[in-house]
Structures are given as C-alpha cells and as structure tokens.
Short mmCIF file of C-alpha atoms in Angstrom, two decimals:
data_model
loop_
_atom_site.label_atom_id
_atom_site.label_comp_id
_atom_site.label_asym_id
_atom_site.label_seq_id
_atom_site.Cartn_x
_atom_site.Cartn_y
_atom_site.Cartn_z
CA MET P 1 -6.20 -11.30 28.13
CA ALA P 2 -9.19 -12.44 26.10
CA LYS P 3 -8.94 -13.19 22.43
CA LEU P 4 -11.48 -14.05 19.71
CA LEU P 5 -10.62 -15.50 16.31
CA PHE P 6 -13.07 -15.64 13.40
CA THR P 7 -12.51 -17.36 10.07
CA LEU P 8 -14.40 -15.56 7.31
CA SER P 9 -13.30 -17.79 4.45
CA ASP P 10 -11.04 -20.76 3.81
CA THR P 11 -10.78 -22.37 0.39
CA ALA P 12 -9.07 -25.45 1.85
CA MET P 13 -12.18 -26.11 3.96
CA GLY P 14 -14.66 -24.96 1.33
CA TYR P 15 -15.93 -22.35 3.78
CA ASP P 16 -17.22 -18.80 3.23
CA GLU P 17 -18.99 -16.77 5.91
CA GLY P 18 -20.53 -14.33 3.41
CA ASP P 19 -22.15 -11.26 4.97
CA TRP P 20 -20.92 -10.99 8.57
CA PHE P 21 -21.22 -8.62 11.55
CA PHE P 22 -19.52 -8.31 14.94
CA ASP P 23 -19.32 -5.44 17.41
CA SER P 24 -17.77 -4.53 20.75
CA ASP P 25 -21.04 -5.23 22.59
CA SER P 26 -20.45 -8.90 21.80
CA PHE P 27 -17.03 -8.89 23.50
CA ASP P 28 -17.18 -8.98 27.30
CA SER P 29 -14.23 -6.75 28.14
CA ASP P 30 -13.90 -3.46 30.03
CA ARG P 31 -11.00 -2.41 27.82
CA ILE P 32 -12.99 -3.03 24.63
CA SER P 33 -16.04 -1.16 25.95
CA ASP P 34 -13.95 2.01 26.18
CA THR P 35 -13.37 1.90 22.42
CA PRO P 36 -16.66 0.84 20.76
CA PHE P 37 -16.25 -0.68 17.29
CA THR P 38 -18.03 -2.65 14.59
CA LEU P 39 -16.68 -5.15 12.08
CA THR P 40 -18.55 -6.15 8.95
CA GLN P 41 -18.00 -8.18 5.82
CA GLU P 42 -20.28 -7.33 2.90
CA VAL P 43 -20.62 -9.30 -0.33
CA LEU P 44 -21.26 -6.84 -3.16
CA GLU P 45 -23.71 -7.42 -6.00
CA GLY P 46 -24.00 -6.15 -9.56
CA GLY P 47 -21.68 -4.75 -12.19
CA ARG P 48 -17.98 -5.55 -12.22
CA GLN P 49 -17.97 -5.76 -8.41
CA ASP P 50 -20.39 -8.68 -8.23
CA GLY P 51 -19.07 -11.18 -5.65
CA VAL P 52 -16.46 -8.84 -4.17
CA ARG P 53 -15.94 -9.03 -0.38
CA VAL P 54 -15.33 -5.84 1.60
CA ILE P 55 -14.35 -5.84 5.28
CA THR P 56 -14.94 -2.60 7.21
CA LEU P 57 -13.63 -1.85 10.69
CA THR P 58 -15.27 1.20 12.30
CA CYS P 59 -13.94 2.50 15.62
CA GLU P 60 -16.21 5.12 17.16
CA ASN P 61 -13.40 7.34 18.43
CA GLY P 62 -10.75 6.30 15.92
CA LEU P 63 -10.53 5.20 12.30
CA THR P 64 -12.79 3.53 9.77
CA ILE P 65 -10.78 1.17 7.54
CA SER P 66 -12.10 -0.73 4.52
CA LEU P 67 -10.15 -3.49 2.81
CA CYS P 68 -10.86 -6.03 0.12
CA PRO P 69 -10.04 -9.75 0.51
CA THR P 70 -11.09 -10.29 -3.11
CA ARG P 71 -8.38 -7.92 -4.27
CA GLY P 72 -5.26 -9.11 -2.49
CA MET P 73 -6.31 -7.72 0.94
CA ASP P 74 -5.65 -4.20 -0.36
CA ILE P 75 -6.94 -1.12 1.49
CA LEU P 76 -9.80 0.70 -0.20
CA GLU P 77 -9.99 3.84 1.96
CA VAL P 78 -9.60 5.12 5.50
CA PHE P 79 -11.54 7.81 7.37
CA SER P 80 -10.66 9.48 10.66
CA HIS P 81 -13.18 10.59 13.27
CA ASP P 82 -13.14 14.15 11.83
CA GLY P 83 -13.90 12.94 8.29
CA THR P 84 -10.39 13.21 6.87
CA ARG P 85 -9.97 10.57 4.19
CA LEU P 86 -7.00 8.56 3.03
CA GLY P 87 -7.81 7.58 -0.53
CA TRP P 88 -8.68 9.23 -3.81
CA ASP P 89 -11.41 9.59 -6.45
CA SER P 90 -10.47 7.28 -9.30
CA PRO P 91 -12.40 7.23 -12.58
CA VAL P 92 -12.80 3.53 -11.72
CA ASP P 93 -15.88 3.85 -9.51
CA GLU P 94 -16.54 0.16 -8.81
CA ILE P 95 -14.45 -2.35 -6.87
CA ALA P 96 -13.76 -4.61 -9.83
CA HIS P 97 -13.69 -8.36 -9.26
CA PRO P 98 -10.45 -9.86 -10.61
CA LYS P 99 -12.46 -12.18 -12.85
CA THR P 100 -13.44 -9.09 -14.88
CA ILE P 101 -9.83 -7.95 -15.37
CA ASN P 102 -7.51 -8.97 -18.21
CA LEU P 103 -4.05 -7.91 -17.06
CA GLU P 104 -2.66 -8.26 -20.60
CA ALA P 105 -5.18 -5.80 -22.09
CA ASN P 106 -4.08 -2.37 -23.32
CA GLY P 107 -0.47 -3.34 -23.83
CA GLY P 108 -0.19 -5.02 -20.45
CA CYS P 109 -1.91 -2.19 -18.56
CA GLY P 110 -5.19 -3.99 -17.81
CA TRP P 111 -4.35 -3.50 -14.10
CA ALA P 112 -5.47 0.13 -14.49
CA GLU P 113 -9.08 -0.99 -15.08
CA SER P 114 -9.35 -1.79 -11.37
CA PHE P 115 -7.04 0.84 -9.88
CA ASN P 116 -8.84 2.84 -7.18
CA GLU P 117 -7.43 1.68 -3.84
CA MET P 118 -5.76 3.73 -1.12
CA MET P 119 -3.09 1.04 -0.99
CA VAL P 120 -2.54 -1.70 -3.55
CA ARG P 121 0.32 -4.18 -3.39
CA CYS P 122 2.31 -4.48 -6.61
CA GLY P 123 4.11 -7.82 -6.93
CA TYR P 124 4.88 -10.49 -5.92
CA ALA P 125 6.75 -12.23 -8.73
CA TRP P 126 7.29 -8.85 -10.40
CA ALA P 127 6.15 -5.22 -10.28
CA GLY P 128 6.66 -2.08 -12.36
CA HIS P 129 5.87 -1.09 -15.93
CA PRO P 130 4.95 -3.78 -18.48
CA VAL P 131 7.54 -5.46 -20.68
CA ARG P 132 7.89 -8.54 -22.85
CA GLU P 133 10.92 -10.78 -22.40
CA GLY P 134 10.97 -13.78 -24.69
CA ASN P 135 7.68 -15.64 -24.20
CA MET P 136 7.00 -13.92 -20.89
CA PHE P 137 4.72 -10.86 -20.64
CA TYR P 138 5.32 -8.96 -17.41
CA THR P 139 2.13 -6.93 -17.04
CA LEU P 140 1.81 -3.65 -15.14
CA HIS P 141 2.52 -4.05 -11.41
CA GLY P 142 2.11 -7.81 -11.29
CA ARG P 143 -0.75 -10.00 -10.08
CA ALA P 144 -0.89 -9.44 -6.31
CA GLY P 145 -3.69 -6.84 -6.36
CA ASN P 146 -5.90 -9.14 -8.41
CA LEU P 147 -5.47 -12.31 -6.34
CA PRO P 148 -8.40 -13.15 -4.01
CA ALA P 149 -7.28 -14.27 -0.56
CA SER P 150 -7.54 -18.02 0.03
CA ARG P 151 -8.06 -17.68 3.78
CA VAL P 152 -9.31 -14.66 5.73
CA GLU P 153 -9.45 -14.35 9.49
CA VAL P 154 -10.12 -11.66 12.09
CA GLU P 155 -8.56 -11.63 15.53
CA ILE P 156 -9.77 -9.36 18.36
CA SER P 157 -7.80 -9.14 21.59
CA ASP P 158 -8.24 -6.98 24.70
CA GLU P 159 -4.53 -6.65 25.48
CA ASP P 160 -3.25 -3.46 27.15
CA ARG P 161 -4.08 -1.73 23.90
CA PRO P 162 -7.12 -3.57 22.46
CA THR P 163 -6.26 -4.56 18.90
CA VAL P 164 -8.03 -5.87 15.80
CA ARG P 165 -5.98 -7.88 13.31
CA ILE P 166 -7.30 -8.76 9.86
CA ARG P 167 -5.24 -11.41 8.08
CA GLY P 168 -5.40 -12.92 4.63
CA LEU P 169 -3.45 -15.65 2.86
CA VAL P 170 -2.71 -14.63 -0.74
CA LYS P 171 -1.24 -17.24 -3.08
CA GLU P 172 0.61 -16.58 -6.33
CA LYS P 173 1.27 -19.98 -7.82
CA VAL P 174 1.89 -20.95 -11.45
CA PHE P 175 2.69 -24.40 -12.82
CA LYS P 176 6.41 -24.43 -13.67
CA GLY P 177 6.61 -20.93 -12.26
CA VAL P 178 6.34 -19.01 -9.01
CA TYR P 179 5.21 -20.73 -5.77
CA PHE P 180 4.59 -17.82 -3.39
CA GLU P 181 2.34 -17.53 -0.35
CA CYS P 182 1.93 -14.23 1.49
CA TRP P 183 0.25 -13.82 4.85
CA THR P 184 -0.92 -10.21 4.95
CA GLU P 185 -1.95 -8.56 8.20
CA LEU P 186 -3.55 -5.22 9.01
CA SER P 187 -3.41 -4.43 12.73
CA TYR P 188 -5.22 -1.57 14.40
CA GLU P 189 -5.06 -0.52 18.05
CA LEU P 190 -8.59 0.65 18.80
CA GLY P 191 -8.81 4.42 19.14
CA SER P 192 -5.43 5.02 17.50
CA GLN P 193 -4.75 7.27 14.51
CA SER P 194 -2.32 4.70 13.10
CA PHE P 195 -2.62 1.28 11.50
CA ALA P 196 0.11 -1.16 10.53
CA ILE P 197 0.70 -3.56 7.65
CA HIS P 198 2.81 -6.65 8.24
CA ASP P 199 3.29 -9.04 5.33
CA HIS P 200 5.14 -12.36 5.44
CA LEU P 201 6.10 -13.60 1.95
CA THR P 202 7.33 -17.19 1.57
CA ASN P 203 8.69 -19.14 -1.37
CA VAL P 204 6.97 -22.49 -0.75
CA GLY P 205 8.53 -24.03 -3.85
CA GLU P 206 11.73 -26.05 -4.17
CA TYR P 207 13.62 -23.60 -6.39
CA PRO P 208 14.69 -19.98 -5.85
CA HIS P 209 12.51 -17.28 -7.37
CA ASP P 210 12.75 -13.52 -7.86
CA TYR P 211 10.33 -11.23 -6.09
CA GLN P 212 9.37 -7.54 -6.10
CA LEU P 213 6.94 -5.60 -3.95
CA VAL P 214 5.73 -2.00 -4.04
CA TYR P 215 3.20 -0.56 -1.57
CA HIS P 216 1.40 1.76 -3.99
CA SER P 217 -0.14 4.21 -1.45
CA ASN P 218 -2.45 6.79 -3.03
CA PHE P 219 -3.86 10.07 -1.74
CA GLY P 220 -6.15 12.72 -3.16
CA ALA P 221 -8.28 15.43 -1.59
CA PRO P 222 -8.40 16.74 1.06
CA LEU P 223 -4.69 16.18 1.78
CA LEU P 224 -3.57 16.65 -1.80
CA GLU P 225 -4.13 20.19 -3.04
CA GLU P 226 -2.25 23.10 -4.54
CA GLY P 227 0.54 23.93 -2.09
CA ALA P 228 0.53 20.55 -0.35
CA ARG P 229 4.01 19.33 0.64
CA PHE P 230 5.93 16.07 0.73
CA VAL P 231 8.62 15.74 3.40
CA ALA P 232 11.18 12.94 3.61
CA PRO P 233 14.78 12.28 4.69
CA VAL P 234 16.33 11.93 1.24
CA GLU P 235 19.76 10.60 0.39
CA HIS P 236 19.30 10.63 -3.39
CA ILE P 237 16.56 11.69 -5.80
CA SER P 238 16.36 11.43 -9.58
CA PRO P 239 13.63 11.68 -12.21
CA PHE P 240 11.96 8.48 -13.39
CA ASN P 241 12.17 9.65 -17.01
CA ASP P 242 12.84 12.75 -19.12
CA TYR P 243 9.30 14.08 -18.56
CA ALA P 244 9.98 14.31 -14.83
CA LYS P 245 13.24 16.29 -15.18
CA PRO P 246 11.62 19.77 -15.05
CA GLY P 247 9.80 18.73 -11.86
CA LEU P 248 13.04 18.39 -9.90
CA SER P 249 12.96 22.11 -9.11
CA ASP P 250 9.83 21.76 -6.96
CA TRP P 251 9.49 18.04 -6.39
CA GLN P 252 8.40 18.48 -2.76
CA THR P 253 5.30 20.55 -3.57
CA PHE P 254 2.14 19.88 -5.54
CA VAL P 255 0.04 21.81 -8.03
CA GLY P 256 -3.74 21.82 -8.08
CA PRO P 257 -5.78 19.82 -10.60
CA THR P 258 -4.17 20.49 -13.99
CA ALA P 259 -5.56 19.44 -17.37
CA ASN P 260 -3.22 17.29 -19.49
CA PHE P 261 -0.75 16.80 -16.64
CA ASP P 262 1.01 13.55 -17.48
CA GLU P 263 2.41 11.24 -14.81
CA MET P 264 5.55 12.60 -13.15
CA MET P 265 7.58 10.24 -10.98
CA PHE P 266 10.74 10.50 -8.90
CA ASN P 267 13.09 7.80 -7.63
CA ILE P 268 14.11 8.32 -4.00
CA ARG P 269 16.60 6.58 -1.76
CA PRO P 270 15.65 7.62 1.78
CA TYR P 271 17.89 7.87 4.78
CA ALA P 272 16.95 5.69 7.76
CA ASN P 273 17.66 5.64 11.48
CA ASN P 274 20.01 3.16 13.16
CA ALA P 275 17.25 0.54 13.26
CA GLY P 276 16.71 0.83 9.50
CA ASN P 277 13.37 2.64 9.77
CA THR P 278 12.38 5.80 7.94
CA LYS P 279 9.37 8.10 7.79
CA VAL P 280 7.85 10.35 5.12
CA ALA P 281 4.71 12.49 5.06
CA LEU P 282 2.19 14.28 2.86
CA ILE P 283 1.01 17.54 4.45
CA ASP P 284 -1.80 19.84 3.32
CA LYS P 285 -1.19 23.49 2.40
CA ALA P 286 -2.32 24.87 5.77
CA GLY P 287 -0.12 22.49 7.73
CA GLU P 288 -3.14 21.20 9.64
CA ARG P 289 -3.66 17.69 8.22
CA GLY P 290 -1.53 14.99 6.73
CA VAL P 291 -0.50 11.37 6.58
CA ALA P 292 2.83 9.87 7.65
CA ILE P 293 4.21 6.58 6.33
CA ALA P 294 6.90 4.71 8.24
CA PHE P 295 8.64 1.68 6.74
CA ASP P 296 11.59 -0.62 7.19
CA THR P 297 14.29 0.13 4.63
CA ARG P 298 16.00 -3.21 5.25
CA THR P 299 13.35 -4.86 3.07
CA LEU P 300 11.86 -1.75 1.39
CA PRO P 301 14.99 0.26 0.58
CA VAL P 302 13.58 2.76 -1.92
CA LEU P 303 10.59 5.03 -2.50
CA SER P 304 8.77 6.17 -5.64
CA LEU P 305 6.96 9.52 -5.55
CA TRP P 306 4.24 9.53 -8.22
CA LYS P 307 2.52 12.80 -9.11
CA ASN P 308 -0.64 12.44 -11.17
CA THR P 309 -2.15 15.87 -10.60
CA ASP P 310 -4.59 15.63 -13.51
CA THR P 311 -8.15 16.98 -13.28
CA LEU P 312 -10.42 15.81 -10.47
CA LYS P 313 -12.53 13.80 -12.91
CA HIS P 314 -9.53 11.99 -14.33
CA GLY P 315 -7.89 11.08 -11.02
CA TYR P 316 -6.14 13.82 -9.05
CA VAL P 317 -3.75 11.73 -6.96
CA THR P 318 -0.25 11.26 -5.68
CA GLY P 319 1.38 7.93 -4.91
CA ILE P 320 3.90 7.47 -2.10
CA GLU P 321 5.32 4.03 -2.79
CA PRO P 322 7.85 2.22 -0.59
CA GLY P 323 9.30 -0.71 -2.51
CA THR P 324 11.99 -3.29 -3.00
CA GLY P 325 12.82 -1.37 -6.16
CA PHE P 326 11.57 1.31 -8.50
CA CYS P 327 8.75 1.05 -11.03
CA TYR P 328 10.82 0.41 -14.13
CA PRO P 329 10.14 -2.83 -16.03
CA VAL P 330 11.49 -5.88 -14.25
CA THR P 331 14.12 -6.32 -16.97
CA VAL P 332 15.61 -2.91 -16.10
CA GLU P 333 15.35 -3.52 -12.35
CA ARG P 334 17.12 -6.84 -12.76
CA GLU P 335 19.94 -5.23 -14.76
CA GLN P 336 20.30 -2.60 -12.03
CA GLY P 337 20.52 -5.25 -9.30
CA ARG P 338 17.34 -4.23 -7.49
CA VAL P 339 15.38 -7.48 -8.01
CA LYS P 340 15.50 -9.70 -4.92
CA SER P 341 15.34 -13.50 -4.73
CA LEU P 342 13.94 -15.97 -2.21
CA ALA P 343 15.52 -19.38 -1.85
CA ALA P 344 13.32 -22.44 -1.49
CA GLY P 345 11.50 -22.25 1.83
CA GLU P 346 12.82 -18.74 2.56
CA SER P 347 10.62 -15.89 3.81
CA VAL P 348 10.84 -12.11 4.00
CA ASP P 349 8.86 -9.64 6.13
CA PHE P 350 7.59 -6.18 5.22
CA ASN P 351 6.36 -3.54 7.67
CA VAL P 352 4.57 -0.29 6.83
CA ILE P 353 2.76 2.03 9.29
CA TYR P 354 0.28 4.75 8.27
CA THR P 355 -0.59 7.59 10.66
CA LEU P 356 -3.15 10.35 10.19
CA LEU P 357 -1.92 13.74 11.33
CA HIS P 358 -4.30 16.22 12.96
CA GLY P 359 -3.30 19.79 13.78
CA ALA P 360 -0.10 21.81 13.79
CA ASP P 361 1.41 19.85 16.69
CA ASP P 362 1.19 16.54 14.80
CA ILE P 363 2.68 18.16 11.71
CA ALA P 364 5.54 19.74 13.67
CA HIS P 365 6.25 16.41 15.39
CA VAL P 366 6.54 14.42 12.15
CA GLU P 367 8.70 17.12 10.55
CA ARG P 368 11.07 16.89 13.53
CA GLU P 369 11.20 13.11 13.12
CA VAL P 370 12.12 13.51 9.46
CA GLU P 371 14.82 16.07 10.31
CA GLU P 372 16.25 13.75 12.96
CA ILE P 373 16.54 10.93 10.44
CA GLN P 374 18.11 13.28 7.86
CA ALA P 375 20.54 14.34 10.63
CA GLY P 376 22.02 17.09 8.51
CA ARG P 377 23.17 14.66 5.83
CA GLU P 378 23.33 15.82 2.24
CA THR P 379 20.64 15.16 -0.38
CA THR P 380 22.09 14.31 -3.79
CA VAL P 381 19.97 15.40 -6.75
CA SER P 382 20.58 13.84 -10.14
CA ASP P 383 18.91 15.06 -13.34
CA GLN P 384 19.31 11.68 -14.99
CA PRO P 385 16.96 8.72 -14.48
CA ILE P 386 18.59 6.35 -12.02
CA ALA P 387 18.05 3.36 -14.32
CA TYR P 388 20.64 4.73 -16.71
CA GLU P 389 23.29 5.95 -14.29
#
C-alpha cells in the first residue's frame, strides 16, 4: 500500500503552503487511476473572506467536498456527481475570516455573521444559545467554528478502497481557562457517496474542564422543499420552546419557503442499535434524493431538529444536529446534567457519517435501517420543553 502525506500549514514550524494542487495523475497507483480526483487549496482574496483557506476534493465519479481550515475545518458544501448539493443558501454570501467576526456582537449572536456552512462545529468549551453567568459571556454556539486550524495535513492512500483524509488541529486555549486541542479528520473513500468525520478532543491542561459539541448540519434546496420528510428512530421528542409546540403535530415534514417563519426546534433522543449507533435522514418530497446521517450515541446522545423554513432570500434551511446536548444556554444544560467534562489529559472521540441517497432503492434502504433501529419501540411525545421537565 502506498501512502502520501502533505502538510499544508503548521504554525509551530511557521509554514504555510498557500495555493496548492495535487491530482491522481501524480500518484502512481492502479487503484487510484480508477477513481480520478483533484485536491486544491485556494487562498481567497477581498472582502471579509480575505486570507481564508478553502480545500476542495473533487472525485470524478464521486463527491466534491469543500472545507475551510480557517473556520475550524468546517464543511462548506458537498456536491454529488449528479449535481445534488448538501448545503444551503445563506444570506451570508462570503466565507468570513474569523478576524472579521465579533462573537459578542448582537447580544452574543455575532456567530450568525459567518453562518453559511453545510456543517459547522459548535463548541468546544460550550455550545448553545448565548447567556451571561457572572463575568462570563457564553456567546452563541461557542468558538470552534471561528478557530483557524494550527496544522493542516492531507493523506492519500491506495488501500483496498483508496482514501483521502484531510486533518486539522484546532486549538481552543485561554489563559486561566480551557486548554483543548481537537484533531479533526474528514475521510473519503474515492468514488463513494459517503464521507466520515472523526474528531479527537483532548483536554491538554492539568485541570478538568467542561465541554459541549454540536454538529450543526444544514440543508436547503434541492433536498429541503415542501413535503420533504425527516425520518429517525425516536425514543423521545419535545419542543425546544413554546413557539415549537404547534409544530409537534407534523414535526417530520417540512413546509415550503414561508415569510415570517420563525425558528422552530425540537429536542430528540434517538434510539440506537446494540453498538450505540443510530441513523437519521432527510428525504425529498418525491422520495428520490436525500441525505442520511449516522452517528455514535455513546458520545453524541441527542439530536436537535432545527426548522428555519423562511423565504429563500433569508435562508431556507433545516439543521439536523447530533450533539452532546441540546442548544439551550450552557447554564440550562449544566442544570439538566447534559454538560460533559474531560479530566486532565483525557480525550473523547466523535464519529459522524454523511451519505447522499440517490433513487428509490437508496431511500427504501435507509428507511428500513431506521425501522430496524426503532425495532417497534414506542416514541414518547412531550408538549413541554425538555429543559423544564
């Protein structure tokens, strides 16, 4: 098995590759030649995205995946070979550099000035809605999505299933505060319709520290539309707040773009299989296209379903968000016992897999998988926000 490893940046070495290109023609392997691909890193110029790095992996007979080392290694968008997109059209039409973002702006909602990714990590020291506690201001969804990676590397291997792995080291460190390091990894088997996220979060300090993490995964057209469906093996569901209560009657379906539709969110505890894994999916109205998300409930035990079916211009989107907890302020999550802690030197791993679904057979297969995990078990519906139960 041949393997290539490229370092694109490393702050410890004072190294930055800048614009970069590699393709399958440069890799002498019969297995790789069957799945032609290109890899690029582009340094953007101008506006709020000046200096932003974007890495794009394009597989000729598979997926095109773009991610941003400057923004916590988050995924910008994904396209399949037939043009189906995972992502959404945010009013934020530039990839904002973190240096242009004030997280404390707008009552702690400055995070929203850069929100346009297909998947953004919320964490690591905290996540959820903003809140003040003493002298501490916990801003919306934490700092992870606005932390540039300190080291970025790309590994290409021609194993039985040729694979590209893009890794980034993201540090969240504050004097007299949190000392976290997270190695993020996106792995893609060339030609596949799936890609995997594996994150390894470590408390490198000498004292325990709380952590939270939400994989804020966001989808708009063409998958999201009037009549689109959400399927999941659900143990318990409740509204996030009073506004979401009326939505319990049809929480699994979506409306089309609707003016003045406020955010509607639901708290879900999913069932899992014997290995602790679960799977959920967003499916278009025709039952021909969709996206499935599999995750490990041992470290991501809950799911938030966020419906923001506003007008197209104002961000028609739904969020499917596996997490360590729900999106209440950290003070509420702590009271409810959903905030986790890492001891000094301790690590935790997170695994999430995204799969594009093409055609009725794919849809039927994932629906069977969901039914098998549900295994006939009851779904409990509560009309009260779980934070107050």
